[in-house]
Short mmCIF file of C-alpha atoms in Angstrom, two decimals:
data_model
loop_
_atom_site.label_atom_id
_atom_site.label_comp_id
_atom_site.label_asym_id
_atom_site.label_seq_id
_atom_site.Cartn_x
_atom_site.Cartn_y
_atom_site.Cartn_z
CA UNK A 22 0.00 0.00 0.00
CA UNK A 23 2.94 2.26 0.52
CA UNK A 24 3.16 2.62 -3.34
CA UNK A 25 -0.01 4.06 -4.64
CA UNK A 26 0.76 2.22 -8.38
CA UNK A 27 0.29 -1.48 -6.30
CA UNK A 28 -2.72 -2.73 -6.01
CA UNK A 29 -5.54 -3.34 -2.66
CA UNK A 30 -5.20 -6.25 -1.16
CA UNK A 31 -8.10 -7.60 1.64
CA UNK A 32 -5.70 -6.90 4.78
CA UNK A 33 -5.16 -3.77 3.16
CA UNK A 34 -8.92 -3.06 2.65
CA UNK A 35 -9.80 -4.18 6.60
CA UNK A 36 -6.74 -2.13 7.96
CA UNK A 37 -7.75 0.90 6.64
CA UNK A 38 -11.37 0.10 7.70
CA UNK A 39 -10.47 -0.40 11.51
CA UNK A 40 -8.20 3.02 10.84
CA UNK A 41 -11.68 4.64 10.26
CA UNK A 42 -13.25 3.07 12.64
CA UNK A 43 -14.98 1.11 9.86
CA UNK A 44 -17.41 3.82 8.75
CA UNK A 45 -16.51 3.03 4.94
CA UNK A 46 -17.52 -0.60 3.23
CA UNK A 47 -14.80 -2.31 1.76
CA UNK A 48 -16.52 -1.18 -1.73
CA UNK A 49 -15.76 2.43 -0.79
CA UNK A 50 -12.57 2.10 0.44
CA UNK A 51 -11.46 0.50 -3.19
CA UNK A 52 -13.77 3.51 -5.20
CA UNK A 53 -11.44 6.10 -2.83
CA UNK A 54 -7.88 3.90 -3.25
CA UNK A 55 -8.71 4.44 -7.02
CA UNK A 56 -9.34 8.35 -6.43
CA UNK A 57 -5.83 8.55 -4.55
CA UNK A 58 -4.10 6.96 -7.02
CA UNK A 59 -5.67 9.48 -9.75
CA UNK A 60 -4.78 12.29 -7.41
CA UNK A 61 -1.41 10.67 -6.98
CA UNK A 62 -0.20 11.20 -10.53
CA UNK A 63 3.71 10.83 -9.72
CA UNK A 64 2.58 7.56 -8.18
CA UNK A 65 4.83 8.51 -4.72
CA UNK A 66 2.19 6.63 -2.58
CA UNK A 67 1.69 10.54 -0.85
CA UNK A 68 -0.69 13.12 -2.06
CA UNK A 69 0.93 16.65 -2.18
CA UNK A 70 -0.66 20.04 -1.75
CA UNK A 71 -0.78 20.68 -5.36
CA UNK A 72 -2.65 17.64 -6.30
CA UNK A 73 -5.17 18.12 -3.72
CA UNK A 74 -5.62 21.32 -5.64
CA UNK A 75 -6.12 20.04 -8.90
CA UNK A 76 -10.10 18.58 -7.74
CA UNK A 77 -11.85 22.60 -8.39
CA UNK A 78 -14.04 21.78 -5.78
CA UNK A 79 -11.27 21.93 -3.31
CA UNK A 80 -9.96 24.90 -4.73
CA UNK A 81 -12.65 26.61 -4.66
CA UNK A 82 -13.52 25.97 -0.78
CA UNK A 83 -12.53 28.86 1.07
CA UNK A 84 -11.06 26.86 3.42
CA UNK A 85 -8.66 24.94 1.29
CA UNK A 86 -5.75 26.62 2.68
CA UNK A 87 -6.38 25.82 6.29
CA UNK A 88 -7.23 21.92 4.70
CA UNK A 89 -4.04 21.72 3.05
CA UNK A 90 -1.88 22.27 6.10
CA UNK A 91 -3.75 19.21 6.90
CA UNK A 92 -3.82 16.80 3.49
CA UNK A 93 -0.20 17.43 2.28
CA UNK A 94 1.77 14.47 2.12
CA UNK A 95 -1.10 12.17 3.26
CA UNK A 96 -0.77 8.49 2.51
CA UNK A 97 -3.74 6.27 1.80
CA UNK A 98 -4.96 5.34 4.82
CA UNK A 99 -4.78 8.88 6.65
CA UNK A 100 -6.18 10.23 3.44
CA UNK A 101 -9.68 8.06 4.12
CA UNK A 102 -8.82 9.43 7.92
CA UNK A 103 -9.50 12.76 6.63
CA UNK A 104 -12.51 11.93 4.68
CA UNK A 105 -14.01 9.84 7.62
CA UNK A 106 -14.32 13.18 9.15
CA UNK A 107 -16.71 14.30 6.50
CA UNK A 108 -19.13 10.94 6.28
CA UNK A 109 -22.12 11.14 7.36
CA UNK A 110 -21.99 8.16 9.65
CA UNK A 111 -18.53 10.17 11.55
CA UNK A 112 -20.10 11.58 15.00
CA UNK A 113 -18.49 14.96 14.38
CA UNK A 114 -20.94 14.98 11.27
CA UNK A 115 -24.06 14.03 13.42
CA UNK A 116 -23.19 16.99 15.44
CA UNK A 117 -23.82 19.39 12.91
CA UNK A 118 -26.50 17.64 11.67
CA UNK A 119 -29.46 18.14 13.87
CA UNK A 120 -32.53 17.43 12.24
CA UNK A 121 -30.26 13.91 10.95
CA UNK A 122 -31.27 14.47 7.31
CA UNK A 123 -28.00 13.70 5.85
CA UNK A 124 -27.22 17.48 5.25
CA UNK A 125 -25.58 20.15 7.39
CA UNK A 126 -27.70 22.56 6.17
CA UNK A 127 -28.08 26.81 7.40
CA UNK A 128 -30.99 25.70 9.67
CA UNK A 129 -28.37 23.43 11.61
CA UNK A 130 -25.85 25.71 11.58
CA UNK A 131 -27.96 28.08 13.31
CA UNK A 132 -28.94 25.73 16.08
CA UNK A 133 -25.33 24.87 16.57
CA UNK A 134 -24.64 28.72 17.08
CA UNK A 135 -27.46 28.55 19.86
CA UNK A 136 -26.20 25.99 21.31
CA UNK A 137 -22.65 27.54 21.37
CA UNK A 138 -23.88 31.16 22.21
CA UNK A 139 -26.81 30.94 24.33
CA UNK A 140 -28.63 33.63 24.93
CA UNK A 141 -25.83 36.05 24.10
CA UNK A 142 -27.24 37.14 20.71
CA UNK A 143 -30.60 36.61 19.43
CA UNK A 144 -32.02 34.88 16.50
CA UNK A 145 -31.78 37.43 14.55
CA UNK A 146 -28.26 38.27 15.26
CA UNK A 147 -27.50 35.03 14.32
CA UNK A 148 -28.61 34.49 11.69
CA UNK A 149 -27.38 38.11 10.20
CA UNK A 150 -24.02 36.55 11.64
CA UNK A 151 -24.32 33.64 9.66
CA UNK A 152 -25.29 35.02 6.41
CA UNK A 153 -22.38 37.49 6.29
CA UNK A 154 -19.93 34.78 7.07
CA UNK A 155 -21.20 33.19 3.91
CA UNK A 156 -21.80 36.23 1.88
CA UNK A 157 -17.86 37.11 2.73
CA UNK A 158 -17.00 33.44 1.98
CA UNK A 159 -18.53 33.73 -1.66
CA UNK A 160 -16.75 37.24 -2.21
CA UNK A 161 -13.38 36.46 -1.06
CA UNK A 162 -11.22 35.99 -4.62
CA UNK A 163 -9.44 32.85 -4.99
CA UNK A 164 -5.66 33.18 -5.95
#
């Protein structure tokens, strides 16, 4: 597994599975080994920052800076680590996700805030708070 040109086998599949506390099937774990290996294209068995680039939808996020301090140079098996965090069967997702529709949508946000804030700031300020974090999200230019 260290070189990201060999190929999957089974004790690979189940050792990345226990890494992520098994919250991908062994059919998803090979569908995201063959992802790594496209973003992988010098076949170094590491993804750098530049290749996590190259998928627009991470360069686009307005957080892919802070991410990439956090992807470069990840092998397989943290890279499906770092995606864990983002499935919706990952506990940090059901946090977020308070009505438990599969989406972390503005609605949730906003209860989150509540729940973080309190009584501090009402409704209303939050959810003026919220909207101009992602109006200034949308506006900020992308280098």
């Amino acid at each position: 597994m260290g070189n990201a040109s060999s190929m999957l086998t089974q004790y690979d599949i189940e050792e990345v599975q226990e890494h992520c506390d098994n919250l991908f099937s062994q059919q998803e774990i090979v569908s995201l080994y063959h992802r790594f290996c496209q973003l992988d294209r010098s076949a170094k068995g590491f993804i750098s920052a530049d290749e996590f680039l190259s998928v627009p939808e991470f360069a686009l996020n307005p957080l892919s800076q802070r991410l990439l301090k956090m992807v470069d140079g990840l092998n397989f098996k943290d890279f499906v680590a770092f995606l864990s965090a983002f499935s919706t069967k990952a506990i940090i997702f059901k946090v977020y996700d308070s009505d438990c529709n599969g989406e972390v949508s503005f609605k949730d946000i906003l209860e989150v805030l509540r729940d973080l804030i309190g009584s501090f700031m009402s409704d209303k300020q939050r959810e003026i708070l919220c909207n101009s974090s992602l109006k200034m999200e949308v506006e900020v230019p992308v280098d």
